[in-house]
CSV table of C-alpha atoms and ligand atoms in Angstrom, one decimal:
chain,number,residue,atom,x,y,z
V,1284,MET,CA,-10.3,10.6,-1.9
V,1285,MET,CA,-9.7,13.7,-3.9
V,1286,GLY,CA,-12.7,16.0,-4.3
V,1287,MET,CA,-13.8,17.6,-7.6
V,1288,ASP,CA,-12.6,21.0,-6.3
V,1289,GLU,CA,-9.1,19.6,-6.2
V,1290,LYS,CA,-9.3,17.6,-9.4
V,1291,VAL,CA,-10.2,20.5,-11.6
V,1292,ARG,CA,-7.1,22.4,-10.4
V,1293,LYS,CA,-4.8,19.6,-11.5
V,1294,THR,CA,-3.7,18.7,-15.0
V,1295,LEU,CA,-4.6,15.3,-16.4
V,1296,ALA,CA,-1.0,14.2,-16.1
V,1297,GLU,CA,-1.0,15.2,-12.4
V,1298,LEU,CA,-4.2,13.2,-12.0
V,1299,GLY,CA,-2.6,10.1,-13.6
V,1300,VAL,CA,-5.1,10.2,-16.4
V,1301,ASN,CA,-3.3,9.1,-19.6
V,1302,ASP,CA,-5.8,7.4,-21.9
V,1303,ALA,CA,-9.2,8.0,-23.5
V,1304,GLN,CA,-11.0,5.7,-21.1
V,1305,GLY,CA,-9.6,7.6,-18.1
V,1306,VAL,CA,-10.7,11.0,-19.7
V,1307,GLU,CA,-14.3,9.7,-20.2
V,1308,TRP,CA,-14.5,8.4,-16.6
V,1309,LEU,CA,-13.3,11.8,-15.3
V,1310,PHE,CA,-15.8,13.8,-17.3
V,1311,ALA,CA,-18.6,11.3,-16.3
V,1312,GLU,CA,-17.6,11.9,-12.7
V,1313,LEU,CA,-17.7,15.7,-13.2
V,1314,ARG,CA,-21.2,15.5,-14.7
V,1315,LYS,CA,-22.4,13.3,-11.9
V,1316,THR,CA,-21.0,15.8,-9.3
V,1317,ALA,CA,-22.9,18.6,-11.0
V,1318,GLU,CA,-26.2,16.7,-10.9
V,1319,ARG,CA,-25.6,15.6,-7.3
V,1320,GLU,CA,-24.9,19.2,-6.1
V,1321,ARG,CA,-28.0,20.5,-7.9
V,1322,ALA,CA,-30.1,17.7,-6.4
V,1323,GLU,CA,-28.8,18.3,-2.9
V,1324,LEU,CA,-29.5,22.0,-3.1
V,1325,ILE,CA,-33.1,21.3,-4.2
V,1326,SER,CA,-33.7,18.7,-1.5
V,1327,ARG,CA,-32.4,21.1,1.1
V,1328,GLY,CA,-34.3,24.1,-0.2
V,1329,ALA,CA,-33.7,27.6,1.3
V,1330,PRO,CA,-35.2,29.3,4.4
V,1331,ASP,CA,-36.1,32.6,2.6
V,1332,GLN,CA,-35.9,34.5,-0.7
V,1333,PRO,CA,-32.5,36.3,-0.1
V,1334,GLN,CA,-30.9,33.0,1.0
V,1335,ARG,CA,-32.4,31.3,-2.0
V,1336,GLU,CA,-30.8,33.8,-4.4
V,1337,ARG,CA,-27.5,33.5,-2.5
V,1338,LEU,CA,-27.4,29.7,-2.7
V,1339,CYS,CA,-28.3,29.6,-6.4
V,1340,LYS,CA,-25.7,32.2,-7.2
V,1341,ALA,CA,-23.1,30.2,-5.3
V,1342,LEU,CA,-23.8,27.0,-7.3
V,1343,ARG,CA,-23.9,28.9,-10.5
V,1344,ASP,CA,-20.5,30.6,-9.8
V,1345,ARG,CA,-19.0,27.3,-8.7
V,1346,TRP,CA,-19.7,25.7,-12.0
V,1347,LEU,CA,-20.1,28.5,-14.6
V,1348,ALA,CA,-18.2,31.5,-13.4
V,1349,ARG,CA,-15.9,32.8,-16.2
V,1350,LYS,CA,-13.1,33.1,-13.7
V,1351,GLY,CA,-12.5,30.1,-11.5
V,1352,GLY,CA,-15.7,28.2,-12.3
V,1353,PHE,CA,-15.3,24.4,-12.8
V,1354,LEU,CA,-15.9,24.7,-16.5
V,1355,SER,CA,-13.3,27.3,-17.0
V,1356,GLN,CA,-10.8,25.4,-14.8
V,1357,VAL,CA,-11.4,22.3,-16.9
V,1358,ASP,CA,-10.7,24.3,-20.0
V,1359,GLU,CA,-7.6,25.8,-18.4
V,1360,ASN,CA,-6.1,22.7,-16.6
V,1361,TRP,CA,-7.4,19.7,-18.5
V,1362,LEU,CA,-8.0,20.8,-22.1
V,1363,LYS,CA,-5.2,23.3,-22.7
V,1364,PRO,CA,-2.2,21.4,-21.3
V,1365,ALA,CA,-3.5,18.0,-22.7
V,1366,GLY,CA,-0.9,16.1,-24.8
V,1367,LYS,CA,-1.4,15.7,-28.6
V,1368,ASP,CA,-2.8,12.2,-28.3
V,1369,LEU,CA,-5.4,13.0,-25.6
V,1370,LYS,CA,-6.4,16.5,-26.9
V,1371,PRO,CA,-9.2,15.3,-29.3
V,1372,VAL,CA,-10.9,13.2,-26.7
V,1373,VAL,CA,-10.6,15.9,-24.0
V,1374,GLY,CA,-12.0,18.5,-26.5
V,1375,ARG,CA,-14.9,16.2,-27.4
V,1376,GLN,CA,-15.7,15.6,-23.7
V,1377,PHE,CA,-15.4,19.3,-22.9
V,1378,ASN,CA,-17.9,20.2,-25.7
V,1379,GLU,CA,-20.3,17.6,-24.4
V,1380,LEU,CA,-20.0,19.0,-20.9
V,1381,ARG,CA,-20.8,22.5,-22.2
V,1382,ARG,CA,-23.9,21.1,-23.9
V,1383,PHE,CA,-24.8,19.3,-20.7
V,1384,THR,CA,-24.6,22.1,-18.2
V,1385,PRO,CA,-27.6,24.1,-19.5
V,1386,SER,CA,-29.7,21.0,-19.0
V,1387,LEU,CA,-29.0,21.4,-15.3
V,1388,GLU,CA,-31.0,24.7,-15.5
V,1389,ILE,CA,-28.9,26.2,-12.7
V,1390,GLU,CA,-30.0,29.7,-13.9
V,1391,LYS,CA,-33.6,28.8,-13.3
V,1392,LEU,CA,-33.1,27.3,-9.9
V,1393,VAL,CA,-33.9,30.6,-8.2
V,1394,GLU,CA,-37.6,30.0,-9.0
V,1395,ALA,CA,-37.4,26.3,-8.7
V,1396,LEU,CA,-35.7,26.0,-5.3
V,1397,PRO,CA,-38.3,25.3,-2.7
V,1398,LEU,CA,-38.5,27.6,0.3
V,1399,GLN,CA,-38.3,25.7,3.4
V,1400,GLN,CA,-41.9,26.6,4.6
V,1401,GLU,CA,-43.1,24.6,1.6
V,1402,ALA,CA,-40.5,21.8,1.6
V,1403,SER,CA,-39.3,21.5,5.2
V,1404,HIS,CA,-37.7,18.6,6.9
V,1405,PRO,CA,-40.1,15.6,6.9
V,1406,THR,CA,-40.4,15.5,10.7
V,1407,GLU,CA,-41.7,19.0,10.7
V,1408,LEU,CA,-44.4,18.3,8.2
V,1409,PRO,CA,-48.0,18.5,9.6
V,1410,LEU,CA,-49.6,15.1,9.9
V,1411,GLY,CA,-51.2,13.8,6.8
V,1412,SER,CA,-49.3,16.0,4.4
V,1413,VAL,CA,-47.2,14.6,1.6
V,1414,ALA,CA,-43.4,14.8,1.7
V,1415,PRO,CA,-41.7,16.5,-1.3
V,1416,ARG,CA,-40.5,13.9,-3.8
V,1417,PRO,CA,-36.7,13.7,-4.2
V,1418,ALA,CA,-35.3,14.9,-7.5
V,1419,PRO,CA,-35.5,12.0,-10.0
V,1420,ARG,CA,-32.3,10.2,-10.9
V,1421,ASP,CA,-31.2,10.0,-14.5
V,1422,LEU,CA,-30.7,6.3,-15.0
V,1423,THR,CA,-29.3,6.9,-18.5
V,1424,LEU,CA,-26.1,8.5,-17.2
V,1425,PRO,CA,-23.0,6.3,-17.6
V,1426,GLY,CA,-21.9,4.6,-14.4
V,1427,LEU,CA,-18.5,5.2,-12.8
V,1428,ARG,CA,-16.1,2.4,-13.6
V,1429,ARG,CA,-13.1,2.0,-11.4
V,1430,PRO,CA,-9.9,1.2,-13.3
V,1431,LEU,CA,-8.4,-2.2,-12.5
V,1432,GLY,CA,-5.4,-1.9,-10.1
V,1433,SER,CA,-2.2,-3.9,-10.1
V,1434,ILE,CA,-0.3,-5.9,-7.6
V,1435,HIS,CA,1.8,-3.8,-5.2
V,1436,PRO,CA,5.6,-4.3,-5.8
V,1437,VAL,CA,6.1,-5.5,-2.2
V,1438,THR,CA,3.3,-8.0,-2.5
V,1439,ARG,CA,4.7,-9.1,-5.9
V,1440,MET,CA,8.1,-9.6,-4.4
V,1441,GLN,CA,6.7,-11.5,-1.4
V,1442,ARG,CA,4.7,-13.9,-3.6
V,1443,GLU,CA,7.7,-14.6,-5.8
V,1444,ILE,CA,9.8,-15.5,-2.7
V,1445,GLU,CA,6.9,-17.6,-1.3
V,1446,ASP,CA,6.6,-19.5,-4.5
V,1447,ILE,CA,10.2,-20.6,-4.5
V,1448,PHE,CA,9.9,-22.0,-1.0
V,1449,LEU,CA,6.5,-23.5,-1.6
V,1450,GLY,CA,8.2,-25.4,-4.4
V,1451,LEU,CA,10.7,-26.8,-1.9
V,1452,GLY,CA,8.0,-28.1,0.3
V,1453,PHE,CA,7.8,-25.3,2.9
V,1454,TRP,CA,4.4,-23.9,3.9
V,1455,ILE,CA,3.4,-20.4,4.9
V,1456,GLU,CA,2.7,-19.5,8.5
V,1457,GLY,CA,1.5,-16.3,10.0
V,1458,GLY,CA,1.3,-14.7,13.5
V,1459,PRO,CA,0.1,-11.6,15.4
V,1460,GLU,CA,1.7,-8.2,14.7
V,1461,ILE,CA,0.9,-7.2,18.3
V,1462,GLU,CA,3.2,-9.6,20.2
V,1463,SER,CA,4.2,-10.3,23.8
V,1464,THR,CA,7.8,-9.4,24.9
V,1465,TYR,CA,8.1,-13.2,25.7
V,1466,TYR,CA,7.6,-14.3,22.1
V,1467,ASN,CA,9.3,-11.3,20.5
V,1468,PHE,CA,12.4,-11.4,22.8
V,1469,ASP,CA,12.8,-13.8,25.7
V,1470,ALA,CA,11.9,-17.0,23.8
V,1471,LEU,CA,14.3,-16.0,21.1
V,1472,ASN,CA,17.2,-15.7,23.5
V,1473,ILE,CA,17.2,-11.9,23.5
V,1474,PRO,CA,18.0,-11.0,27.1
V,1475,GLU,CA,16.5,-8.1,29.1
V,1476,SER,CA,19.7,-6.1,28.7
V,1477,HIS,CA,19.8,-6.4,24.8
V,1478,PRO,CA,19.9,-2.9,23.1
V,1479,SER,CA,17.2,-3.9,20.6
V,1480,ARG,CA,14.7,-4.1,23.5
V,1481,ASP,CA,15.2,-0.3,24.2
V,1482,ASP,CA,12.3,2.1,23.7
V,1483,TRP,CA,14.5,3.8,21.0
V,1484,ASP,CA,14.3,0.7,18.8
V,1485,THR,CA,11.0,-1.0,19.7
V,1486,LEU,CA,7.4,0.3,19.8
V,1487,TYR,CA,5.9,-0.7,23.1
V,1488,ILE,CA,2.1,-1.0,23.7
V,1489,ASP,CA,2.8,-1.6,27.4
V,1490,SER,CA,5.8,-3.1,29.3
V,1491,LYS,CA,4.8,-6.6,28.2
V,1492,THR,CA,3.4,-6.0,24.7
V,1493,VAL,CA,5.2,-4.7,21.6
V,1494,LEU,CA,4.5,-4.3,17.9
V,1495,ARG,CA,6.7,-7.2,16.7
V,1496,THR,CA,10.1,-6.1,15.6
V,1497,HIS,CA,10.7,-9.1,13.4
V,1498,THR,CA,8.7,-12.2,12.2
V,1499,SER,CA,10.8,-14.5,14.4
V,1500,PRO,CA,8.2,-14.8,17.2
V,1501,VAL,CA,6.2,-16.9,14.8
V,1502,GLN,CA,9.1,-19.5,14.8
V,1503,ILE,CA,8.4,-20.2,18.5
V,1504,ARG,CA,4.6,-20.2,18.0
V,1505,ALA,CA,4.9,-22.7,15.1
V,1506,MET,CA,7.3,-24.9,17.1
V,1507,GLU,CA,4.7,-25.0,19.9
V,1508,LYS,CA,1.9,-25.6,17.6
V,1509,TYR,CA,3.3,-28.2,15.2
V,1510,GLY,CA,6.5,-29.6,16.8
V,1511,ALA,CA,9.2,-31.1,14.6
V,1512,PRO,CA,9.8,-31.7,11.7
V,1513,LEU,CA,8.9,-28.2,10.6
V,1514,TYR,CA,9.5,-26.4,7.2
V,1515,ILE,CA,7.9,-23.0,7.1
V,1516,ILE,CA,8.3,-19.5,5.8
V,1517,ILE,CA,6.8,-16.5,7.7
V,1518,PRO,CA,5.9,-13.4,5.7
V,1519,GLY,CA,4.5,-10.3,7.5
V,1520,LYS,CA,4.7,-6.7,8.7
V,1521,CYS,CA,7.2,-5.7,11.4
V,1522,TYR,CA,7.6,-2.4,13.2
V,1523,ARG,CA,10.6,-0.5,14.6
V,1524,HIS,CA,11.2,2.9,16.1
V,1525,ASP,CA,12.8,4.3,13.0
V,1526,ASN,CA,12.4,7.7,11.4
V,1527,PRO,CA,11.2,7.4,7.8
V,1528,ASP,CA,13.9,8.1,5.3
V,1529,SER,CA,14.9,6.6,1.9
V,1530,THR,CA,16.0,3.3,3.5
V,1531,HIS,CA,14.0,3.2,6.7
V,1532,SER,CA,10.3,2.9,7.5
V,1533,PRO,CA,8.7,2.4,10.9
V,1534,MET,CA,6.7,-0.4,9.2
V,1535,PHE,CA,8.4,-2.9,6.9
V,1536,HIS,CA,8.0,-6.4,5.6
V,1537,GLN,CA,10.0,-9.5,6.4
V,1538,ILE,CA,10.1,-13.1,5.4
V,1539,GLU,CA,11.6,-15.6,7.7
V,1540,GLY,CA,12.4,-19.2,6.9
V,1541,LEU,CA,12.7,-22.1,9.4
V,1542,ALA,CA,13.6,-25.7,8.8
V,1543,ILE,CA,13.7,-28.2,11.7
V,1544,ASP,CA,14.3,-31.9,11.3
V,1545,GLU,CA,16.7,-34.7,12.3
V,1546,ASP,CA,20.3,-34.2,11.0
V,1547,ILE,CA,19.8,-30.7,9.6
V,1548,THR,CA,23.2,-29.1,9.1
V,1549,PHE,CA,24.7,-25.8,7.9
V,1550,ALA,CA,25.2,-27.5,4.5
V,1551,ASP,CA,21.4,-27.7,4.1
V,1552,LEU,CA,21.1,-24.0,4.9
V,1553,LYS,CA,23.8,-23.1,2.4
V,1554,GLY,CA,22.4,-25.3,-0.3
V,1555,THR,CA,18.8,-24.0,0.2
V,1556,LEU,CA,19.8,-20.3,0.2
V,1557,ASP,CA,22.1,-20.7,-2.8
V,1558,PHE,CA,19.2,-22.4,-4.7
V,1559,PHE,CA,16.9,-19.6,-3.6
V,1560,ALA,CA,19.2,-16.9,-4.8
V,1561,LYS,CA,19.7,-18.5,-8.2
V,1562,LYS,CA,15.9,-18.9,-8.6
V,1563,LEU,CA,15.3,-15.3,-7.7
V,1564,PHE,CA,18.2,-13.5,-9.4
V,1565,GLY,CA,19.3,-15.9,-12.2
V,1566,GLU,CA,21.3,-19.1,-12.5
V,1567,LYS,CA,24.7,-17.3,-12.8
V,1568,VAL,CA,24.7,-15.5,-9.4
V,1569,ARG,CA,27.0,-16.8,-6.6
V,1570,THR,CA,26.3,-16.6,-2.9
V,1571,ARG,CA,28.8,-15.6,-0.1
V,1572,PHE,CA,28.4,-16.5,3.5
V,1573,GLN,CA,30.2,-14.5,6.2
V,1574,PRO,CA,30.1,-15.1,10.0
V,1575,SER,CA,27.8,-12.8,12.0
V,1576,PHE,CA,26.0,-12.8,15.4
V,1577,PHE,CA,22.3,-13.1,16.3
V,1578,PRO,CA,21.1,-14.2,19.8
V,1579,PHE,CA,18.7,-16.8,18.3
V,1580,THR,CA,21.2,-18.7,16.0
V,1581,GLU,CA,24.5,-20.3,16.6
V,1582,PRO,CA,26.6,-20.2,14.4
V,1583,SER,CA,25.1,-17.1,12.6
V,1584,GLY,CA,25.9,-15.8,9.1
V,1585,GLU,CA,25.2,-13.0,6.6
V,1586,VAL,CA,24.4,-14.0,3.0
V,1587,ALA,CA,25.3,-11.9,0.0
V,1588,VAL,CA,24.7,-12.6,-3.6
V,1589,SER,CA,27.0,-11.6,-6.5
V,1590,CYS,CA,25.5,-8.5,-8.2
V,1591,PHE,CA,23.0,-9.7,-10.8
V,1592,VAL,CA,23.3,-6.5,-12.8
V,1593,CYS,CA,27.1,-6.3,-13.2
V,1594,ASP,CA,28.0,-9.9,-12.4
V,1595,GLY,CA,30.3,-8.8,-9.6
V,1596,GLN,CA,32.2,-6.1,-11.6
V,1597,GLY,CA,30.8,-3.2,-9.5
V,1598,CYS,CA,28.0,-0.9,-10.4
V,1599,ARG,CA,25.5,1.5,-8.9
V,1600,VAL,CA,23.1,-1.3,-7.7
V,1601,CYS,CA,25.8,-3.1,-5.7
V,1602,LYS,CA,27.5,0.2,-4.7
V,1603,GLU,CA,30.6,-0.8,-6.6
V,1604,SER,CA,31.2,-3.8,-4.3
V,1605,GLY,CA,30.1,-6.5,-6.7
V,1606,TRP,CA,27.9,-8.0,-3.9
V,1607,ILE,CA,24.4,-7.4,-2.6
V,1608,GLU,CA,23.7,-8.2,1.1
V,1609,LEU,CA,20.6,-10.4,1.2
V,1610,MET,CA,19.8,-11.6,4.7
V,1611,GLY,CA,20.9,-13.0,8.1
V,1612,CYS,CA,20.8,-16.7,8.8
V,1613,GLY,CA,22.1,-19.4,11.0
V,1614,MET,CA,21.6,-22.7,12.9
V,1615,VAL,CA,18.7,-22.3,15.4
V,1616,HIS,CA,20.2,-21.9,18.9
V,1617,PRO,CA,19.5,-25.1,21.0
V,1618,GLN,CA,17.9,-22.9,23.7
V,1619,VAL,CA,15.4,-21.5,21.2
V,1620,LEU,CA,14.5,-25.0,20.1
V,1621,ARG,CA,14.0,-25.9,23.8
V,1622,ASN,CA,11.8,-22.7,24.3
V,1623,GLY,CA,9.7,-24.0,21.4
V,1624,GLY,CA,9.3,-27.4,23.1
V,1625,ILE,CA,11.6,-29.2,20.7
V,1626,ASP,CA,14.4,-31.5,21.9
V,1627,PRO,CA,17.8,-30.1,20.6
V,1628,ASP,CA,19.5,-33.5,21.1
V,1629,LYS,CA,17.2,-35.1,18.6
V,1630,TYR,CA,16.5,-32.2,16.2
V,1631,SER,CA,18.4,-29.4,14.7
V,1632,GLY,CA,17.4,-26.6,12.3
V,1633,TRP,CA,18.3,-23.5,10.4
V,1634,ALA,CA,16.6,-20.1,10.0
V,1635,PHE,CA,16.9,-17.0,7.9
V,1636,GLY,CA,15.3,-13.5,7.8
V,1637,LEU,CA,15.1,-11.1,5.0
V,1638,GLY,CA,13.6,-7.7,4.2
V,1639,VAL,CA,11.0,-7.9,1.5
V,1640,ASP,CA,11.0,-4.1,0.8
V,1641,ARG,CA,14.7,-4.1,0.4
V,1642,PHE,CA,14.5,-7.1,-2.0
V,1643,ALA,CA,11.9,-5.2,-4.1
V,1644,MET,CA,14.1,-2.1,-4.1
V,1645,VAL,CA,17.1,-4.0,-5.4
V,1646,LYS,CA,15.1,-6.1,-7.9
V,1647,TYR,CA,13.1,-3.1,-9.3
V,1648,ASP,CA,15.9,-0.6,-8.9
V,1649,ILE,CA,13.9,1.7,-6.5
V,1650,ASN,CA,16.0,4.1,-4.5
V,1651,ASP,CA,13.4,5.3,-1.9
V,1652,ILE,CA,11.5,2.8,0.4
V,1653,GLN,CA,8.9,5.6,1.1
V,1654,LEU,CA,7.6,5.2,-2.5
V,1655,PHE,CA,6.1,1.8,-1.5
V,1656,PHE,CA,3.9,3.3,1.2
V,1657,GLN,CA,2.7,6.7,-0.3
V,1658,GLY,CA,0.0,5.2,-2.5
V,1659,ASP,CA,1.0,7.3,-5.5
V,1660,VAL,CA,-0.8,5.7,-8.5
V,1661,ARG,CA,1.8,7.0,-10.9
V,1662,PHE,CA,4.4,4.9,-9.1
V,1663,LEU,CA,2.3,1.9,-8.5
V,1664,GLU,CA,1.0,1.5,-12.0
V,1665,GLN,CA,4.5,0.9,-13.3
V,1666,PHE,CA,4.3,-2.7,-11.8
Z,2459,LIG,ZN1,26.7,-4.4,-9.5
């Protein structure tokens, strides 16, 4: 958390304070800090007279110095640059603060501050003596209220996607983020020689344990746990050996879908994903399926949706192509079903995997994935 030293050097705008309530909280926090620092000094005391004078002067300078004291910084950085709408409330609070600081009697502390012979550490007190009383608390001071937060855009996106599939009868399944190479790779038909298993792509904990690179291992875990039929979606964090840039993050969010039942065909996959795209981006979007390759599905495809901004005409969001790539998908490979303990002669299934962060970037028109993870309140409070 940002300390008061840092806060008084920033403007209200930089602190993300943009309403009267916020200003009042900030000044209340400032007054509390002053009281706390004074109380702490008194409870510590000073070893001797010169030290007593030095400590008291330091506290006085910190708060009241004409140049660089907290009060003058508040004047300079909060009051002066405040916008027209906030200026009256900041001015009022600043005047109250100026009336409040003399009551701290920082100037008189030099006489009041106990020397440590008198008020030493309790364990050093002679037996039977009375420990110094702590400075009394002022219970009439306003409390510190924390402003209500909002739902993070990635969580918001995830919940929106979850809701669509919950409505179709799917349920939500989770699994560990620290995963064995068996569940992350082998059981999904990804052979030892596959480049995605390389150190350059995957974060290894040891030779048999990784930070999962996708949510797909939960497919196998769920097949083992529940058998067929199975209709689940799997949201969660994944990790790859990527350098952070505007489109990459070593940690990101995926949602995977899996449907296994008798007589499931590619038509079910197309129908479901087309319904999903229309629910999420609007009834008029169209979906496009193109062949692709993944080790754990056969056949495999890539799904794109016609741009919901320009309706396929070409714009900045779809990079002038008219289409937005959504996800990879395909029919679950028979060997993967077998690895999950399901008979591929009786059951078939489809699966898809999508990046939640990318969905949120497209939907909310955000051009840098890093914004999601920097915790900047000014960005987050827009959602
Ligand atoms: Zn477009």
